[in-house]
Amino acid sequence: MSSSSGVSEGVVQRGKLLVHVAENGRSFELNCDECTLVESVQRYLEMLSGIQLNDQLLLYLDMKLEPQQPLSAYKLPLEDREVFLYNKSRMRSNSTPPQPEEIESLESINPDPPLPSSSNDPHPLDDASDPALKVLPLYERQFRYHCQLADAIYQRTLLKLEMCERLSREQRVQEKALEIARGNLDHIYKMILRNYSDFVKRYSHQQRSHSNLLVNFWRDLERLRSVKLIPALQSDNRKCLSDFVKEENLRKMVEDCSNSHRQFESKVEDFKEEFKELKGSTEHLFSSEASINNKVFERTIKEHRQYIDDQKSIMQALSKDISMVKKLMDDCLTSQPSNSLRPHDAVSALGPMYEGHDKNYLPKLQACEGAISNLLMFCKDKKSEMIGFVHGYMQKIAYIQYTIRDVRYKFSVFNEAINRQNDQFEQLKVVRGIGPAYRACLAEIVRRKASMKLYMGMAGQLAEKLASKRESEVRKREEFIKVHSLYIPHDILSLMGLYDTPSVCDVNVAPFDSNLLDLDIPDLDRFAPERNNESEDIIELGDIVGTNKLEVENAKLKAELASVTARLCFSHLEIEFEYFDEGKMDILLKEGAEKTNEALRLKDEYVKQLESVLNDKQLQCGSYEKRIEELERRLSDQYSLEHKIDKDDSFTTGKVGDSKSETSSERDVQGHSGQFSEPMDDALYGYNSLVTKSGVDKTSKILDDNMTDSSGMANPNPNLDSSMREPSRDVNEKDENEETVPDVGMQNILEEKSNQLIELEAKLEAAKVEVATLARDLEISRNLLDESQVNCVHLEKCLHEARKEARTHLCAANSKASDYNKLRGSTLKIRSLFERLKSSVSSADVSSFADSLQSLSQSLTNSVNDGGDDGTAEFRECVHMLAKKVGILARHRAELVDRYTKAEAAQQQLTKELDESKALVNTLYLKHQSEKQANKEKISIGRLELHEIAAFVLNAAGYYTAINRNCSHYYLSPESAALYADSVPHNPTCIVGQIVHIERQTVKPSPPVQTDHNGGSSQSGLISGPTDANPYGLAVGCEFFVVTVAMLPDTAVHTPPPPAAAS
């Protein structure tokens, strides 16, 4: 069967398609190509298998072959691919089962050969004078008959074994067909089971959320009544959040939702029970298997092949024996009688061989055939059983598939019902979401206000940045003009356009969000408290107006906090009402845990970084303190030295001048000393305050003031220099003007003091430079502390968010941990119960198994009475039911053992009676056979029948008439008389033989006899004497019978005594 469809033969892939019929295991091999339609294959299979086209179901692996598709759509035909044919009409519940396996009789195909006879197969040695030679053809015919009979038995046995192998192959095909059907059903069942699992998860989530809505509805409504609106939002009709909805409509809606929820729950429970039955029937079907193990079956057939080998060896022995007999006969025919050829020895050797054939070989051949026949009947029964099993199994598969199809339709209906339930509960969800939505709106107000401030701050920062850029550009241009105006005239520079300056950039932002309510972060909990009423610490971020970095960061943090608050308002509603599968939920929890761990890690790293920075700053401040102490000590030494110098100068001046000059000099020196000592005291006070207040925990403002004081101390160096030079000039002027006598010693002292003052001035200049350097370092440290403070604020914000998120995850983790602990506790209890069950089962033998289970059940019942319900009631109930069932089974076992004992005793009695009956039957059978043989050997004297023994006597007319009581017209046929006459030298007077043929005849009138006309007279009449039509001289119309008999073995032929010799 092939279809070219106009495709060249070199392109079309041709091959053989192997099709197996599932219901009986038959296989068909079809010649086709890849362009052959499946419908053509089905039509051809309809002619071969008798299955109608509409009832055919072709499966290849897990695919169904559609009639309109070509075989190439399924990559067929291929040599190692098999297609299975199922009869859909047999899968219906009311379909009739297929006929059991029928086996044709093999006796008619290979019948036993006919018994040998010398008349059908004559041999020259039949007429041999030697009785020993005359027996050789008889042995040859018997041996040939034995070979023919053995060959017929062997052929029948071989055909029966081949039929067994065929039945085994068909059963293997049926097993494969069941595997294909089971795999197809398993594929569909796994899909429907996965759909059912998703449906149950979705329904459970919806049922839990809807139940929560119904149970907490009035509490939610009462909470809405308790939340008052902001005074700016209140009106005559709206005072609180509950005024957003109409309570009258909600009451009826809650009642309708509750009724719908209960009805839908009952329908889903019914659907769960239906699916539970489907699951149980499917799993039971998967666990059920055929009682025939094909491997054991094939091994049994393989073991029975030994009988074929035994028959072959017997046939070889028979063939060897017949060859030997033929050789003896040929030797007897070709050789001349001599003393060396002794036929009697050969005949005496053939006797035991014949006896071996008759008593050993042929019975063994027949026993082998009987064993194979029994195997064939066993295979036939198992095949019939397999056909019935396949029929029932396929009916169950069809019913389960029909149920799965019905369940699949119900899935769509229930999913639609779930969607309707969600729509119906939508208004109740609105009641639940009013509070979070109101809080989210308030948080959005705060976020927008913070965002506006952030926007304004960024605009201010941009304006400041542009202004600083402009000032830098202006300075660069002024420096350029200052340098190059010395060389280039001003008008030329003006003509070049180098006197132009950058224009001022004004960043103006139009005001927006002017209608927002005046709210801040703390107002959220005051006007819209959270549903769970959890008190949390709110970070109050001050309302800083400005454009510096800290202020912009503060506005940004406030906006982010408000955004997170608005988003968290609906997070619990999304988790409560939206369905998340386990995989997505695990992913979300995993991501949250990873984010939390990353935030905690970053927090720890940042804390360590800040600690290291603070340690460095503390070390640096410690070095500053030591340096300042050293400077203070040096300044104090210089101050004490200068004070001593001032005293010496005043004492010397008093001696040289008058009181007026002395007074003025003292006043000047004191004035200079006071002018110098005042900044020194201020410096000492500033540095002492810096030492006492220079910790890392002080603000930068104190450090700035201290540095200002220290710089103020360093600034009066020019005044200090002039005051220190003033006394020397006054003294010189006085000496010149008043023309006093110079004092050389005083001048030397003054010069030395002047030099010391100059050195002191240099030292003070160096100290001033060093103090300025320290001031710059402190300014840098102040900036670093400012940045650290900003970072600390940001870190506190991050820590707060991480703490909040960690708290959420901690709650979820605690919830899951509690669930896990409950589950673990229940598991441990169940495990302990299983260990008790295992120990009680393993320690008990079969006889005490029921008692052990009963004691375990009683102990579990006592434990639950003592300790209450601990979650293992179902297991205890199962153990109790198991103990009860096992007790019933133990009682049944005891009854069965008792019955078995009684049945065994009865069987022994029946066996004994059967043996006695067999012996009696054998005795009766032997008696019957002997009587039958005796009846056969009796001479019939009544009406003669075939195969009876008859006796004939020679009458006076020379014919043999039968000795008969009723009819005397039985005559021996001439052929039989001649046969007996040939065996004796004289005609026998009495012949006894077995009737083999009876011919019934009637005496007819003889035709008229006319004489010759030449005789002168004519005469006509009936001849009453013996003629050919009436050989026995009977009357016309009389019936007579001509009987043909066979010679009986070991039967003496009665012959008359020989006549006496004439003297």
PDB file of N, CA and C in Angstrom, residues 969-1044:
ATOM      1  N   HIS A 969     -28.742 -67.694   4.195  1.00  0.00           N
ATOM      2  CA  HIS A 969     -28.283 -67.276   2.864  1.00  0.00           C
ATOM      3  C   HIS A 969     -27.056 -66.399   2.956  1.00  0.00           C
ATOM      4  N   TYR A 970     -26.072 -66.700   3.861  1.00  0.00           N
ATOM      5  CA  TYR A 970     -24.790 -66.035   3.942  1.00  0.00           C
ATOM      6  C   TYR A 970     -23.754 -66.967   3.346  1.00  0.00           C
ATOM      7  N   TYR A 971     -23.073 -66.530   2.286  1.00  0.00           N
ATOM      8  CA  TYR A 971     -22.101 -67.360   1.579  1.00  0.00           C
ATOM      9  C   TYR A 971     -20.751 -66.662   1.585  1.00  0.00           C
ATOM     10  N   LEU A 972     -19.693 -67.449   1.668  1.00  0.00           N
ATOM     11  CA  LEU A 972     -18.334 -66.930   1.664  1.00  0.00           C
ATOM     12  C   LEU A 972     -17.948 -66.584   0.238  1.00  0.00           C
ATOM     13  N   SER A 973     -17.302 -65.449   0.093  1.00  0.00           N
ATOM     14  CA  SER A 973     -16.910 -65.019  -1.246  1.00  0.00           C
ATOM     15  C   SER A 973     -15.818 -65.928  -1.778  1.00  0.00           C
ATOM     16  N   PRO A 974     -15.766 -66.080  -3.097  1.00  0.00           N
ATOM     17  CA  PRO A 974     -14.737 -66.962  -3.700  1.00  0.00           C
ATOM     18  C   PRO A 974     -13.321 -66.472  -3.378  1.00  0.00           C
ATOM     19  N   GLU A 975     -13.101 -65.171  -3.282  1.00  0.00           N
ATOM     20  CA  GLU A 975     -11.747 -64.674  -3.007  1.00  0.00           C
ATOM     21  C   GLU A 975     -11.280 -65.108  -1.629  1.00  0.00           C
ATOM     22  N   SER A 976     -12.206 -65.018  -0.640  1.00  0.00           N
ATOM     23  CA  SER A 976     -11.817 -65.454   0.704  1.00  0.00           C
ATOM     24  C   SER A 976     -11.561 -66.942   0.743  1.00  0.00           C
ATOM     25  N   ALA A 977     -12.415 -67.716   0.046  1.00  0.00           N
ATOM     26  CA  ALA A 977     -12.198 -69.165   0.011  1.00  0.00           C
ATOM     27  C   ALA A 977     -10.879 -69.491  -0.638  1.00  0.00           C
ATOM     28  N   ALA A 978     -10.521 -68.760  -1.723  1.00  0.00           N
ATOM     29  CA  ALA A 978      -9.238 -69.003  -2.388  1.00  0.00           C
ATOM     30  C   ALA A 978      -8.080 -68.658  -1.472  1.00  0.00           C
ATOM     31  N   LEU A 979      -8.219 -67.531  -0.668  1.00  0.00           N
ATOM     32  CA  LEU A 979      -7.158 -67.155   0.250  1.00  0.00           C
ATOM     33  C   LEU A 979      -6.902 -68.231   1.282  1.00  0.00           C
ATOM     34  N   TYR A 980      -7.977 -68.807   1.819  1.00  0.00           N
ATOM     35  CA  TYR A 980      -7.794 -69.875   2.805  1.00  0.00           C
ATOM     36  C   TYR A 980      -7.284 -71.146   2.129  1.00  0.00           C
ATOM     37  N   ALA A 981      -7.727 -71.369   0.904  1.00  0.00           N
ATOM     38  CA  ALA A 981      -7.292 -72.594   0.201  1.00  0.00           C
ATOM     39  C   ALA A 981      -5.809 -72.533  -0.112  1.00  0.00           C
ATOM     40  N   ASP A 982      -5.262 -71.330  -0.333  1.00  0.00           N
ATOM     41  CA  ASP A 982      -3.839 -71.221  -0.641  1.00  0.00           C
ATOM     42  C   ASP A 982      -2.960 -71.516   0.560  1.00  0.00           C
ATOM     43  N   SER A 983      -3.508 -71.332   1.759  1.00  0.00           N
ATOM     44  CA  SER A 983      -2.684 -71.511   2.952  1.00  0.00           C
ATOM     45  C   SER A 983      -2.600 -72.967   3.396  1.00  0.00           C
ATOM     46  N   VAL A 984      -3.451 -73.831   2.873  1.00  0.00           N
ATOM     47  CA  VAL A 984      -3.422 -75.261   3.240  1.00  0.00           C
ATOM     48  C   VAL A 984      -3.380 -76.069   1.953  1.00  0.00           C
ATOM     49  N   PRO A 985      -2.881 -77.253   2.052  1.00  0.00           N
ATOM     50  CA  PRO A 985      -2.792 -78.068   0.816  1.00  0.00           C
ATOM     51  C   PRO A 985      -4.152 -78.554   0.320  1.00  0.00           C
ATOM     52  N   HIS A 986      -5.132 -78.682   1.176  1.00  0.00           N
ATOM     53  CA  HIS A 986      -6.454 -79.164   0.779  1.00  0.00           C
ATOM     54  C   HIS A 986      -7.499 -78.155   1.154  1.00  0.00           C
ATOM     55  N   ASN A 987      -8.672 -78.288   0.501  1.00  0.00           N
ATOM     56  CA  ASN A 987      -9.769 -77.371   0.829  1.00  0.00           C
ATOM     57  C   ASN A 987     -10.218 -77.619   2.256  1.00  0.00           C
ATOM     58  N   PRO A 988     -10.334 -76.517   3.086  1.00  0.00           N
ATOM     59  CA  PRO A 988     -10.760 -76.728   4.471  1.00  0.00           C
ATOM     60  C   PRO A 988     -12.251 -76.969   4.524  1.00  0.00           C
ATOM     61  N   THR A 989     -12.683 -77.701   5.504  1.00  0.00           N
ATOM     62  CA  THR A 989     -14.110 -77.962   5.686  1.00  0.00           C
ATOM     63  C   THR A 989     -14.786 -76.845   6.476  1.00  0.00           C
ATOM     64  N   CYS A 990     -14.012 -76.102   7.227  1.00  0.00           N
ATOM     65  CA  CYS A 990     -14.572 -75.010   8.057  1.00  0.00           C
ATOM     66  C   CYS A 990     -13.598 -73.825   8.017  1.00  0.00           C
ATOM     67  N   ILE A 991     -14.152 -72.652   7.805  1.00  0.00           N
ATOM     68  CA  ILE A 991     -13.333 -71.411   7.745  1.00  0.00           C
ATOM     69  C   ILE A 991     -13.908 -70.420   8.758  1.00  0.00           C
ATOM     70  N   VAL A 992     -13.056 -69.892   9.588  1.00  0.00           N
ATOM     71  CA  VAL A 992     -13.429 -68.882  10.576  1.00  0.00           C
ATOM     72  C   VAL A 992     -12.627 -67.594  10.268  1.00  0.00           C
ATOM     73  N   GLY A 993     -13.309 -66.501  10.163  1.00  0.00           N
ATOM     74  CA  GLY A 993     -12.624 -65.235   9.839  1.00  0.00           C
ATOM     75  C   GLY A 993     -13.439 -64.012  10.284  1.00  0.00           C
ATOM     76  N   GLN A 994     -12.809 -62.843  10.187  1.00  0.00           N
ATOM     77  CA  GLN A 994     -13.453 -61.580  10.585  1.00  0.00           C
ATOM     78  C   GLN A 994     -14.058 -60.934   9.353  1.00  0.00           C
ATOM     79  N   ILE A 995     -15.341 -60.587   9.489  1.00  0.00           N
ATOM     80  CA  ILE A 995     -16.080 -60.019   8.362  1.00  0.00           C
ATOM     81  C   ILE A 995     -15.537 -58.636   8.064  1.00  0.00           C
ATOM     82  N   VAL A 996     -15.153 -58.434   6.806  1.00  0.00           N
ATOM     83  CA  VAL A 996     -14.663 -57.131   6.363  1.00  0.00           C
ATOM     84  C   VAL A 996     -15.591 -56.522   5.326  1.00  0.00           C
ATOM     85  N   HIS A 997     -16.477 -57.310   4.722  1.00  0.00           N
ATOM     86  CA  HIS A 997     -17.382 -56.747   3.721  1.00  0.00           C
ATOM     87  C   HIS A 997     -18.567 -57.696   3.539  1.00  0.00           C
ATOM     88  N   ILE A 998     -19.771 -57.119   3.424  1.00  0.00           N
ATOM     89  CA  ILE A 998     -20.995 -57.883   3.183  1.00  0.00           C
ATOM     90  C   ILE A 998     -21.679 -57.274   1.979  1.00  0.00           C
ATOM     91  N   GLU A 999     -21.919 -58.074   0.969  1.00  0.00           N
ATOM     92  CA  GLU A 999     -22.586 -57.609  -0.252  1.00  0.00           C
ATOM     93  C   GLU A 999     -23.963 -58.248  -0.335  1.00  0.00           C
ATOM     94  N   ARG A1000     -24.962 -57.400  -0.371  1.00  0.00           N
ATOM     95  CA  ARG A1000     -26.356 -57.870  -0.411  1.00  0.00           C
ATOM     96  C   ARG A1000     -26.800 -57.972  -1.874  1.00  0.00           C
ATOM     97  N   GLN A1001     -27.349 -59.164  -2.282  1.00  0.00           N
ATOM     98  CA  GLN A1001     -27.790 -59.399  -3.669  1.00  0.00           C
ATOM     99  C   GLN A1001     -29.160 -60.062  -3.669  1.00  0.00           C
ATOM    100  N   THR A1002     -29.786 -60.004  -4.809  1.00  0.00           N
ATOM    101  CA  THR A1002     -31.112 -60.615  -5.016  1.00  0.00           C
ATOM    102  C   THR A1002     -31.079 -61.471  -6.283  1.00  0.00           C
ATOM    103  N   VAL A1003     -31.704 -62.644  -6.192  1.00  0.00           N
ATOM    104  CA  VAL A1003     -31.717 -63.568  -7.367  1.00  0.00           C
ATOM    105  C   VAL A1003     -32.653 -62.986  -8.412  1.00  0.00           C
ATOM    106  N   LYS A1004     -32.115 -62.805  -9.616  1.00  0.00           N
ATOM    107  CA  LYS A1004     -32.897 -62.282 -10.728  1.00  0.00           C
ATOM    108  C   LYS A1004     -33.180 -63.404 -11.731  1.00  0.00           C
ATOM    109  N   PRO A1005     -34.287 -63.284 -12.461  1.00  0.00           N
ATOM    110  CA  PRO A1005     -34.579 -64.344 -13.470  1.00  0.00           C
ATOM    111  C   PRO A1005     -33.542 -64.367 -14.567  1.00  0.00           C
ATOM    112  N   SER A1006     -33.257 -65.590 -15.057  1.00  0.00           N
ATOM    113  CA  SER A1006     -32.253 -65.742 -16.117  1.00  0.00           C
ATOM    114  C   SER A1006     -32.878 -65.391 -17.462  1.00  0.00           C
ATOM    115  N   PRO A1007     -32.169 -64.915 -18.434  1.00  0.00           N
ATOM    116  CA  PRO A1007     -32.710 -64.614 -19.771  1.00  0.00           C
ATOM    117  C   PRO A1007     -33.076 -65.914 -20.510  1.00  0.00           C
ATOM    118  N   PRO A1008     -34.057 -65.880 -21.475  1.00  0.00           N
ATOM    119  CA  PRO A1008     -34.458 -67.106 -22.252  1.00  0.00           C
ATOM    120  C   PRO A1008     -33.314 -67.608 -23.128  1.00  0.00           C
ATOM    121  N   VAL A1009     -33.359 -68.913 -23.341  1.00  0.00           N
ATOM    122  CA  VAL A1009     -32.311 -69.572 -24.153  1.00  0.00           C
ATOM    123  C   VAL A1009     -32.941 -70.101 -25.454  1.00  0.00           C
ATOM    124  N   GLN A1010     -32.431 -69.743 -26.604  1.00  0.00           N
ATOM    125  CA  GLN A1010     -32.925 -70.186 -27.927  1.00  0.00           C
ATOM    126  C   GLN A1010     -31.931 -71.159 -28.546  1.00  0.00           C
ATOM    127  N   THR A1011     -32.495 -72.208 -29.167  1.00  0.00           N
ATOM    128  CA  THR A1011     -31.654 -73.230 -29.819  1.00  0.00           C
ATOM    129  C   THR A1011     -31.405 -72.826 -31.260  1.00  0.00           C
ATOM    130  N   ASP A1012     -30.534 -73.525 -31.896  1.00  0.00           N
ATOM    131  CA  ASP A1012     -30.143 -73.248 -33.280  1.00  0.00           C
ATOM    132  C   ASP A1012     -31.285 -73.625 -34.216  1.00  0.00           C
ATOM    133  N   HIS A1013     -31.567 -72.844 -35.245  1.00  0.00           N
ATOM    134  CA  HIS A1013     -32.601 -73.145 -36.223  1.00  0.00           C
ATOM    135  C   HIS A1013     -32.281 -74.372 -37.049  1.00  0.00           C
ATOM    136  N   ASN A1014     -31.059 -74.709 -37.101  1.00  0.00           N
ATOM    137  CA  ASN A1014     -30.711 -75.879 -37.902  1.00  0.00           C
ATOM    138  C   ASN A1014     -31.160 -77.152 -37.221  1.00  0.00           C
ATOM    139  N   GLY A1015     -31.461 -77.132 -35.966  1.00  0.00           N
ATOM    140  CA  GLY A1015     -31.858 -78.325 -35.241  1.00  0.00           C
ATOM    141  C   GLY A1015     -33.286 -78.714 -35.518  1.00  0.00           C
ATOM    142  N   GLY A1016     -33.970 -77.833 -36.156  1.00  0.00           N
ATOM    143  CA  GLY A1016     -35.335 -78.165 -36.554  1.00  0.00           C
ATOM    144  C   GLY A1016     -36.335 -77.868 -35.478  1.00  0.00           C
ATOM    145  N   SER A1017     -35.966 -77.566 -34.364  1.00  0.00           N
ATOM    146  CA  SER A1017     -36.903 -77.276 -33.274  1.00  0.00           C
ATOM    147  C   SER A1017     -36.335 -76.143 -32.431  1.00  0.00           C
ATOM    148  N   SER A1018     -37.209 -75.434 -31.676  1.00  0.00           N
ATOM    149  CA  SER A1018     -36.784 -74.340 -30.758  1.00  0.00           C
ATOM    150  C   SER A1018     -37.427 -74.536 -29.413  1.00  0.00           C
ATOM    151  N   GLN A1019     -36.776 -74.112 -28.390  1.00  0.00           N
ATOM    152  CA  GLN A1019     -37.238 -74.318 -27.009  1.00  0.00           C
ATOM    153  C   GLN A1019     -36.791 -73.124 -26.170  1.00  0.00           C
ATOM    154  N   SER A1020     -37.687 -72.521 -25.403  1.00  0.00           N
ATOM    155  CA  SER A1020     -37.364 -71.400 -24.510  1.00  0.00           C
ATOM    156  C   SER A1020     -37.908 -71.683 -23.132  1.00  0.00           C
ATOM    157  N   GLY A1021     -37.246 -71.222 -22.083  1.00  0.00           N
ATOM    158  CA  GLY A1021     -37.646 -71.466 -20.707  1.00  0.00           C
ATOM    159  C   GLY A1021     -36.640 -70.933 -19.705  1.00  0.00           C
ATOM    160  N   LEU A1022     -36.898 -71.097 -18.425  1.00  0.00           N
ATOM    161  CA  LEU A1022     -36.026 -70.627 -17.327  1.00  0.00           C
ATOM    162  C   LEU A1022     -35.125 -71.745 -16.884  1.00  0.00           C
ATOM    163  N   ILE A1023     -33.936 -71.469 -16.658  1.00  0.00           N
ATOM    164  CA  ILE A1023     -32.965 -72.457 -16.174  1.00  0.00           C
ATOM    165  C   ILE A1023     -32.949 -72.353 -14.665  1.00  0.00           C
ATOM    166  N   SER A1024     -33.266 -73.457 -14.034  1.00  0.00           N
ATOM    167  CA  SER A1024     -33.324 -73.450 -12.571  1.00  0.00           C
ATOM    168  C   SER A1024     -32.008 -73.809 -11.933  1.00  0.00           C
ATOM    169  N   GLY A1025     -31.054 -74.258 -12.652  1.00  0.00           N
ATOM    170  CA  GLY A1025     -29.750 -74.636 -12.097  1.00  0.00           C
ATOM    171  C   GLY A1025     -28.877 -73.425 -11.837  1.00  0.00           C
ATOM    172  N   PRO A1026     -27.689 -73.587 -11.271  1.00  0.00           N
ATOM    173  CA  PRO A1026     -26.779 -72.481 -10.968  1.00  0.00           C
ATOM    174  C   PRO A1026     -26.299 -71.826 -12.249  1.00  0.00           C
ATOM    175  N   THR A1027     -26.352 -70.492 -12.219  1.00  0.00           N
ATOM    176  CA  THR A1027     -25.843 -69.656 -13.308  1.00  0.00           C
ATOM    177  C   THR A1027     -25.021 -68.534 -12.708  1.00  0.00           C
ATOM    178  N   ASP A1028     -24.551 -67.623 -13.568  1.00  0.00           N
ATOM    179  CA  ASP A1028     -23.767 -66.486 -13.069  1.00  0.00           C
ATOM    180  C   ASP A1028     -24.631 -65.547 -12.245  1.00  0.00           C
ATOM    181  N   ALA A1029     -25.920 -65.352 -12.642  1.00  0.00           N
ATOM    182  CA  ALA A1029     -26.810 -64.481 -11.861  1.00  0.00           C
ATOM    183  C   ALA A1029     -27.304 -65.181 -10.620  1.00  0.00           C
ATOM    184  N   ASN A1030     -27.321 -66.484 -10.569  1.00  0.00           N
ATOM    185  CA  ASN A1030     -27.788 -67.235  -9.404  1.00  0.00           C
ATOM    186  C   ASN A1030     -26.820 -68.358  -9.152  1.00  0.00           C
ATOM    187  N   PRO A1031     -25.623 -68.059  -8.583  1.00  0.00           N
ATOM    188  CA  PRO A1031     -24.589 -69.085  -8.441  1.00  0.00           C
ATOM    189  C   PRO A1031     -24.950 -70.152  -7.436  1.00  0.00           C
ATOM    190  N   TYR A1032     -25.854 -69.832  -6.480  1.00  0.00           N
ATOM    191  CA  TYR A1032     -26.124 -70.768  -5.407  1.00  0.00           C
ATOM    192  C   TYR A1032     -27.438 -71.520  -5.607  1.00  0.00           C
ATOM    193  N   GLY A1033     -28.050 -71.396  -6.746  1.00  0.00           N
ATOM    194  CA  GLY A1033     -29.242 -72.158  -7.070  1.00  0.00           C
ATOM    195  C   GLY A1033     -30.434 -71.813  -6.204  1.00  0.00           C
ATOM    196  N   LEU A1034     -30.663 -70.521  -5.938  1.00  0.00           N
ATOM    197  CA  LEU A1034     -31.787 -70.096  -5.105  1.00  0.00           C
ATOM    198  C   LEU A1034     -32.958 -69.716  -5.989  1.00  0.00           C
ATOM    199  N   ALA A1035     -34.088 -69.523  -5.344  1.00  0.00           N
ATOM    200  CA  ALA A1035     -35.292 -69.150  -6.079  1.00  0.00           C
ATOM    201  C   ALA A1035     -35.195 -67.696  -6.495  1.00  0.00           C
ATOM    202  N   VAL A1036     -35.921 -67.379  -7.560  1.00  0.00           N
ATOM    203  CA  VAL A1036     -35.898 -66.012  -8.078  1.00  0.00           C
ATOM    204  C   VAL A1036     -36.537 -65.100  -7.046  1.00  0.00           C
ATOM    205  N   GLY A1037     -35.870 -63.972  -6.824  1.00  0.00           N
ATOM    206  CA  GLY A1037     -36.346 -62.986  -5.852  1.00  0.00           C
ATOM    207  C   GLY A1037     -35.842 -63.221  -4.446  1.00  0.00           C
ATOM    208  N   CYS A1038     -35.118 -64.241  -4.224  1.00  0.00           N
ATOM    209  CA  CYS A1038     -34.593 -64.528  -2.878  1.00  0.00           C
ATOM    210  C   CYS A1038     -33.325 -63.694  -2.650  1.00  0.00           C
ATOM    211  N   GLU A1039     -33.196 -63.143  -1.436  1.00  0.00           N
ATOM    212  CA  GLU A1039     -32.018 -62.349  -1.076  1.00  0.00           C
ATOM    213  C   GLU A1039     -30.938 -63.258  -0.500  1.00  0.00           C
ATOM    214  N   PHE A1040     -29.679 -62.927  -0.849  1.00  0.00           N
ATOM    215  CA  PHE A1040     -28.561 -63.663  -0.264  1.00  0.00           C
ATOM    216  C   PHE A1040     -27.426 -62.671  -0.087  1.00  0.00           C
ATOM    217  N   PHE A1041     -26.431 -63.071   0.746  1.00  0.00           N
ATOM    218  CA  PHE A1041     -25.340 -62.185   1.127  1.00  0.00           C
ATOM    219  C   PHE A1041     -24.024 -62.868   0.843  1.00  0.00           C
ATOM    220  N   VAL A1042     -23.130 -62.147   0.150  1.00  0.00           N
ATOM    221  CA  VAL A1042     -21.786 -62.639  -0.135  1.00  0.00           C
ATOM    222  C   VAL A1042     -20.844 -61.943   0.855  1.00  0.00           C
ATOM    223  N   VAL A1043     -20.203 -62.727   1.699  1.00  0.00           N
ATOM    224  CA  VAL A1043     -19.409 -62.207   2.808  1.00  0.00           C
ATOM    225  C   VAL A1043     -17.929 -62.407   2.497  1.00  0.00           C
ATOM    226  N   THR A1044     -17.150 -61.292   2.707  1.00  0.00           N
ATOM    227  CA  THR A1044     -15.689 -61.348   2.561  1.00  0.00           C
ATOM    228  C   THR A1044     -15.097 -61.257   3.948  1.00  0.00           C
TER     229      THR A1044
END
